[in-house]
mmCIF file of C-alpha atoms in Angstrom:
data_model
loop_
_atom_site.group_PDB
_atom_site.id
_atom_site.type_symbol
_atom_site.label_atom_id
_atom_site.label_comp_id
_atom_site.label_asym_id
_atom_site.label_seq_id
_atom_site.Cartn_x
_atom_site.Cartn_y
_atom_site.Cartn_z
ATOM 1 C CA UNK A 1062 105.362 80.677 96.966
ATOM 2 C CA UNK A 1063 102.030 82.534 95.903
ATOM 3 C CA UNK A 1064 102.740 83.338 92.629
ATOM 4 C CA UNK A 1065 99.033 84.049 91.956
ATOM 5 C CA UNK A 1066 99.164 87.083 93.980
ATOM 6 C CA UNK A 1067 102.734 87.799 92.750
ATOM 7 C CA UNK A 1068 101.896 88.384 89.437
ATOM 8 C CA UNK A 1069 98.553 90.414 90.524
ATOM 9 C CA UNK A 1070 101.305 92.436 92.459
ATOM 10 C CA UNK A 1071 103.378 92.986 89.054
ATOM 11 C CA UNK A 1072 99.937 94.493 87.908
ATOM 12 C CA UNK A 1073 99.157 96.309 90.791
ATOM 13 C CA UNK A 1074 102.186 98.172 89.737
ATOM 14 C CA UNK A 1075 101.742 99.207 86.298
ATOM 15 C CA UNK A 1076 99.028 100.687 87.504
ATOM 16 C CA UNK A 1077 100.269 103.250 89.860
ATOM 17 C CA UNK A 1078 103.217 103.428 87.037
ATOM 18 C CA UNK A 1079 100.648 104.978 84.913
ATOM 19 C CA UNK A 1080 99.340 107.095 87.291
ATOM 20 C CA UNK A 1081 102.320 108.678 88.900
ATOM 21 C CA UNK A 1082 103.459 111.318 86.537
ATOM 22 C CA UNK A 1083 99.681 111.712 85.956
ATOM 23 C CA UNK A 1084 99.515 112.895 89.423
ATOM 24 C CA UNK A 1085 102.658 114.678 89.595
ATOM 25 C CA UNK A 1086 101.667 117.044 86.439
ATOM 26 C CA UNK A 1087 98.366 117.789 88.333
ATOM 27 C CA UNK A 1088 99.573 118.916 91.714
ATOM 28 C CA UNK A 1089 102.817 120.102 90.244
ATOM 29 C CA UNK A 1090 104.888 118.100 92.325
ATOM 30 C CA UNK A 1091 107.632 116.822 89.227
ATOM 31 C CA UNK A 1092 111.170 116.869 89.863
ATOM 32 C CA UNK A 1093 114.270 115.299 88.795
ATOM 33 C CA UNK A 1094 114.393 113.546 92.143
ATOM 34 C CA UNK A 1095 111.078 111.752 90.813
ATOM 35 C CA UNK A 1096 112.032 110.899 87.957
ATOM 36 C CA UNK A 1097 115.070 108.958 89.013
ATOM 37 C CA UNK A 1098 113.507 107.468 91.687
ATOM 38 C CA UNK A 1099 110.290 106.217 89.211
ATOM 39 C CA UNK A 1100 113.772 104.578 87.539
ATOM 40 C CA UNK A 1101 114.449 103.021 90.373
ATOM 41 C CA UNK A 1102 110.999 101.445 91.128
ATOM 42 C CA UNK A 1103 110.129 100.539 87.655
ATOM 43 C CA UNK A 1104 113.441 98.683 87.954
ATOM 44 C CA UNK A 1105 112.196 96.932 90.994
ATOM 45 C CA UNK A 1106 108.820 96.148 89.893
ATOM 46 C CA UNK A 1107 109.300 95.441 86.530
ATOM 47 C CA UNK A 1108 112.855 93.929 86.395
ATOM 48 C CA UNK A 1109 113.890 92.285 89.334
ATOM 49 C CA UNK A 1110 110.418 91.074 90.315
ATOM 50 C CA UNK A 1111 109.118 89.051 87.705
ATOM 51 C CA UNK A 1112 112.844 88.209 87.201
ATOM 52 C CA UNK A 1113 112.591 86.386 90.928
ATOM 53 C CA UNK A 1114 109.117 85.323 90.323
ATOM 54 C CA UNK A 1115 110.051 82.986 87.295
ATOM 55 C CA UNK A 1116 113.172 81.987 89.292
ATOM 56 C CA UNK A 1117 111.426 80.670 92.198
ATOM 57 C CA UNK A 1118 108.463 79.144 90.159
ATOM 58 C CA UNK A 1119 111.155 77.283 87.773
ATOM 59 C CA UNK A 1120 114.413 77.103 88.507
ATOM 60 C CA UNK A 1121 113.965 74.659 91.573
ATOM 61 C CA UNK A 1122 112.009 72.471 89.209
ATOM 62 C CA UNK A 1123 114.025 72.629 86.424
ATOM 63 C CA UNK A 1124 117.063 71.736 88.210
ATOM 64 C CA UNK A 1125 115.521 68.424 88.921
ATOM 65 C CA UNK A 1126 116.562 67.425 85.357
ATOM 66 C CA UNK A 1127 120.030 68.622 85.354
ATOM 67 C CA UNK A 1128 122.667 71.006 85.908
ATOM 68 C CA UNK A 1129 122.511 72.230 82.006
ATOM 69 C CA UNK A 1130 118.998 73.065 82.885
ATOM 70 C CA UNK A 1131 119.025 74.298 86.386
ATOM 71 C CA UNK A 1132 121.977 77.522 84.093
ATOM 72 C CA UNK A 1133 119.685 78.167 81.389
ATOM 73 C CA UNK A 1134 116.890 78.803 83.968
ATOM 74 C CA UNK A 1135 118.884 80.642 86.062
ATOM 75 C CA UNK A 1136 120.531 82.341 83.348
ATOM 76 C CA UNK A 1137 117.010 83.200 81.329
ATOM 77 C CA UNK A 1138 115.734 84.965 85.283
ATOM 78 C CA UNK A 1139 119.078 87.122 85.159
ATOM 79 C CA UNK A 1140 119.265 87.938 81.945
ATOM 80 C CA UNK A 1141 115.821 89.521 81.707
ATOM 81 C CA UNK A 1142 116.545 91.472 84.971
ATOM 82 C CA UNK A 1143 119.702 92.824 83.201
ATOM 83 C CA UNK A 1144 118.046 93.738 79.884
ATOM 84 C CA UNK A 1145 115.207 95.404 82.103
ATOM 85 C CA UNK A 1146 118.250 97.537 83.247
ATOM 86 C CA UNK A 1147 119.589 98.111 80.053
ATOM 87 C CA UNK A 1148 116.062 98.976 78.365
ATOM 88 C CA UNK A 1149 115.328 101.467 81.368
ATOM 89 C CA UNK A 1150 118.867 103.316 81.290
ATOM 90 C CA UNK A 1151 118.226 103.228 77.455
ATOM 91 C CA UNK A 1152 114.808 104.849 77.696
ATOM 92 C CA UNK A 1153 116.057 107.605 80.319
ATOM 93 C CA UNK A 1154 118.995 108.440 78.007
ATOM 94 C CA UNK A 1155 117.546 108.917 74.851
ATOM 95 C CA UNK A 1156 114.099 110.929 76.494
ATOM 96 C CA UNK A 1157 115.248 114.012 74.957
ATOM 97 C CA UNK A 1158 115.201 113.181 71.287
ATOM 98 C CA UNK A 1159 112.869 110.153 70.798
ATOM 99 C CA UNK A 1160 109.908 110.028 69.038
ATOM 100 C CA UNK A 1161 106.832 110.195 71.950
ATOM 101 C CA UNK A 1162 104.924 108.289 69.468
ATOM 102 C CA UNK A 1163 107.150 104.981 69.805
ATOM 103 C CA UNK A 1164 109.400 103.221 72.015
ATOM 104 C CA UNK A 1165 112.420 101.821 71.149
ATOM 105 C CA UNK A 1166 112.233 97.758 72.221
ATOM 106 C CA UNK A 1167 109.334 96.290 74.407
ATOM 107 C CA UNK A 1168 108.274 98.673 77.603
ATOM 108 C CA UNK A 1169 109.921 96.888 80.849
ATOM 109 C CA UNK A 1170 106.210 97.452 81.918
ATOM 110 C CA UNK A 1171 104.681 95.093 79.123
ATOM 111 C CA UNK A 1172 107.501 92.821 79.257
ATOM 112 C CA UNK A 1173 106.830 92.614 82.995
ATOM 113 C CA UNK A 1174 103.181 91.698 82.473
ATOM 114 C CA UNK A 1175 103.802 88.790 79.713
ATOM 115 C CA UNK A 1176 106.073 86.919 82.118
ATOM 116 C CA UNK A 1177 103.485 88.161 85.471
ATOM 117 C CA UNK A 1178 100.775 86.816 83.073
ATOM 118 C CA UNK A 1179 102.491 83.758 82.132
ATOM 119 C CA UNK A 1180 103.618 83.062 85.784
ATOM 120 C CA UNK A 1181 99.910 83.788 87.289
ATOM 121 C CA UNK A 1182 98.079 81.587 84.443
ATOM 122 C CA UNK A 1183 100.568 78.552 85.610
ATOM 123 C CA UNK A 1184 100.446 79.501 89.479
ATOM 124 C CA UNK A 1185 98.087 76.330 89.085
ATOM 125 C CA UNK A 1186 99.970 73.817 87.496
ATOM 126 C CA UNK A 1187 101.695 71.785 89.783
ATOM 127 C CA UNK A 1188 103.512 69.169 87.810
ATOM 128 C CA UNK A 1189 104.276 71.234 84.664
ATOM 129 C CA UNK A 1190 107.478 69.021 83.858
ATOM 130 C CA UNK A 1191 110.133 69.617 81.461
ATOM 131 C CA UNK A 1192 108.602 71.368 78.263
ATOM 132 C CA UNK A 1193 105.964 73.858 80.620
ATOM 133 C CA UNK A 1194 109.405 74.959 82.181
ATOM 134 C CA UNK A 1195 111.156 75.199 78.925
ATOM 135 C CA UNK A 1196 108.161 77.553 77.678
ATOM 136 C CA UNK A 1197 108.195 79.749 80.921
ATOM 137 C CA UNK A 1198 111.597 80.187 80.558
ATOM 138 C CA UNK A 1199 111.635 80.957 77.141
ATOM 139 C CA UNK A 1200 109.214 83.381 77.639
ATOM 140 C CA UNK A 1201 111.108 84.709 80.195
ATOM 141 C CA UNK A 1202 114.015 85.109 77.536
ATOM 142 C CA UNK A 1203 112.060 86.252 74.771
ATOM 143 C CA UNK A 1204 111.003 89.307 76.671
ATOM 144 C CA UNK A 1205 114.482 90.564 78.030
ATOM 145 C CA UNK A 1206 115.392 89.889 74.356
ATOM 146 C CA UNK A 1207 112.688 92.409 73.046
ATOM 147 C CA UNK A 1208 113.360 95.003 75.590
ATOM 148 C CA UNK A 1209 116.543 95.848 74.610
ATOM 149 C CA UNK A 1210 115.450 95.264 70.963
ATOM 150 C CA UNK A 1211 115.395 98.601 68.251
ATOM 151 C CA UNK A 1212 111.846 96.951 67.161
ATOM 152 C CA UNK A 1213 108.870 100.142 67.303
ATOM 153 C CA UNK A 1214 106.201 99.748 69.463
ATOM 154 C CA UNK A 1215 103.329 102.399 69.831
ATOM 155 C CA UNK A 1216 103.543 104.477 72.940
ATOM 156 C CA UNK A 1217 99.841 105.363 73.042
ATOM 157 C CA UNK A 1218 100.552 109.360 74.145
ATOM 158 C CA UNK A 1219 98.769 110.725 71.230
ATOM 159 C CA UNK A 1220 95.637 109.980 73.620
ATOM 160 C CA UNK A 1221 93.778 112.541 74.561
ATOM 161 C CA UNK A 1222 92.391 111.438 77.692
ATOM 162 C CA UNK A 1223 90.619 115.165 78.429
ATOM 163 C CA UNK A 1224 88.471 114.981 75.302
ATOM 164 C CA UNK A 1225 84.831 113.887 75.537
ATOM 165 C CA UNK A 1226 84.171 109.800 75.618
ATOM 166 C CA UNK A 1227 81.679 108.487 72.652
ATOM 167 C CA UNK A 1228 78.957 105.790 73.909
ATOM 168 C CA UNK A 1229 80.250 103.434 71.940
ATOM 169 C CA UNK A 1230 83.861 103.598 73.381
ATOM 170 C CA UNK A 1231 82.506 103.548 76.998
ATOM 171 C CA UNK A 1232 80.152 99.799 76.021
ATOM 172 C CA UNK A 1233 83.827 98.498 74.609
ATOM 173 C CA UNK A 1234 85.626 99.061 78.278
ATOM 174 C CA UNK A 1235 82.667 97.893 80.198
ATOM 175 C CA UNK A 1236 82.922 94.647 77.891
ATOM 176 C CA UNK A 1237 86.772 94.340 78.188
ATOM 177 C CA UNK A 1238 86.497 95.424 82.003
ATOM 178 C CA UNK A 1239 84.295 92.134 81.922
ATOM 179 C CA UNK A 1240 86.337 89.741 79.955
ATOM 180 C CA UNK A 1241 89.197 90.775 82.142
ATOM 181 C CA UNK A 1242 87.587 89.979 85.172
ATOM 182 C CA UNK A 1243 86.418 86.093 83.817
ATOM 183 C CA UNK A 1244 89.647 85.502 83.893
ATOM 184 C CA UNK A 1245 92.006 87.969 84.642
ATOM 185 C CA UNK A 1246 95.658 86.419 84.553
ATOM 186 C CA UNK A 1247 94.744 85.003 81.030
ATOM 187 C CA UNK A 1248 92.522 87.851 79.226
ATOM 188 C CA UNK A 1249 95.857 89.818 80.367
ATOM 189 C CA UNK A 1250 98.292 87.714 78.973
ATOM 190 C CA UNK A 1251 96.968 87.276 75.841
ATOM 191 C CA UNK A 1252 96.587 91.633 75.486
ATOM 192 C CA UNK A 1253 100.195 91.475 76.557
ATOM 193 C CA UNK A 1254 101.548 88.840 74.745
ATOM 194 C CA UNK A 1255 99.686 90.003 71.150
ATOM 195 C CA UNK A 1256 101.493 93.601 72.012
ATOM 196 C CA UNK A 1257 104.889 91.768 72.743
ATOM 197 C CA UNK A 1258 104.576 90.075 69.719
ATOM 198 C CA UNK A 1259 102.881 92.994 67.426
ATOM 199 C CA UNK A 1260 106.618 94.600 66.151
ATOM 200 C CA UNK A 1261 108.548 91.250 65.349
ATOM 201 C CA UNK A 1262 105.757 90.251 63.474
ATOM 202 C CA UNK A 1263 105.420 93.688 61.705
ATOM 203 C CA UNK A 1264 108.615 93.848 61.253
ATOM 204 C CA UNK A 1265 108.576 90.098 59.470
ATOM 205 C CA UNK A 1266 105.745 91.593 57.764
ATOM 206 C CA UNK A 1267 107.982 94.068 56.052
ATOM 207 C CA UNK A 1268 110.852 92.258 55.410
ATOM 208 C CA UNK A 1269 110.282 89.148 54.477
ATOM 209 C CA UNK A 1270 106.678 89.139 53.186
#
């Protein structure tokens, strides 16, 4: 029932998601044993976790206003723990010969944090009735539905993270390393949520525009 800490948890995560292999690289510790097991527990935090987390925040609620509503809750919780599955076994499969610059649909890890995000910024509303549970669920939806998308979105390894740091670039994460920690759930879910959103929208961009 604290969904506050819950979705800090679901961020607690990605952060030790992006440090693993870091570590394992430096200490020469990688194996194929590790990288199943990562698998495993980026299925776990980022699939069946928020997954849970927006069924016990919603579903109960939502079934208040009938069975139709209490499946498409339920339904919207399962489905984006089985497109988290999908989007992982995808991702493992196709290693070899994808493009390091891009993944193919939205990282389980960002779709995690949009629904974490969404979760933690409403761990506070207590009566959020009908439409607030229709939007969390959506939301919900909408991210299992971009993870096992084809949409691009960057991957971010052309980084060099050994090279020097400018001044300038170091005053820019102090600031965001402040507005993040005004408000934390919501400075996150809105960088989440514009990513999550970034390829449809490019992608409507180029199609339709």
């Amino acid at each position: 029932g604290n969904f506050e800490r819950a979705g800090i948890a679901v961020f607690v995560a990605m952060l030790f998601d992006g440090l693993d292999g870091r570590v394992a690289r430096l200490t020469s510790t990688e194996s194929t044993f590790g990288k199943e097991y990562d698998s495993l527990a980026d299925m776990v935090a980022f699939g069946l976790a928020p997954a849970i987390v927006s069924y016990q925040w919603g579903v109960e609620r939502i079934a208040e206003y009938g069975k139709a509503w209490f499946r498409f809750g339920w339904l919207a919780a399962f489905f984006y723990a089985a497109a988290a599955a999908m989007r992982l076994a995808r991702f493992n499969a196709r290693a070899a010969t994808q493009d390091k610059h891009y993944f193919e649909g939205l990282p389980s890890p960002s779709a995690a944090a949009v629904v974490a995000g969404f979760i933690w910024v409403s761990s506070g509303w207590r009566e959020p009735g009908l439409p607030g549970l229709i939007i969390a669920f959506m939301v919900t939806l909408t991210a299992g539905i971009l993870m096992v998308s084809r949409l691009a979105y960057p991957s971010f390894k052309g980084f060099d993270l050994t090279r020097p740091v400018r001044f300038v670039t170091l005053v820019l994460i102090v600031a965001a390393l402040a507005v993040i920690a005004h408000d934390p759930g919501l400075t996150l879910l809105a960088v989440f949520g514009c990513f999550a959103a970034w390829a449809p929208l490019s992608w409507v961009w180029r199609h339709l525009i």
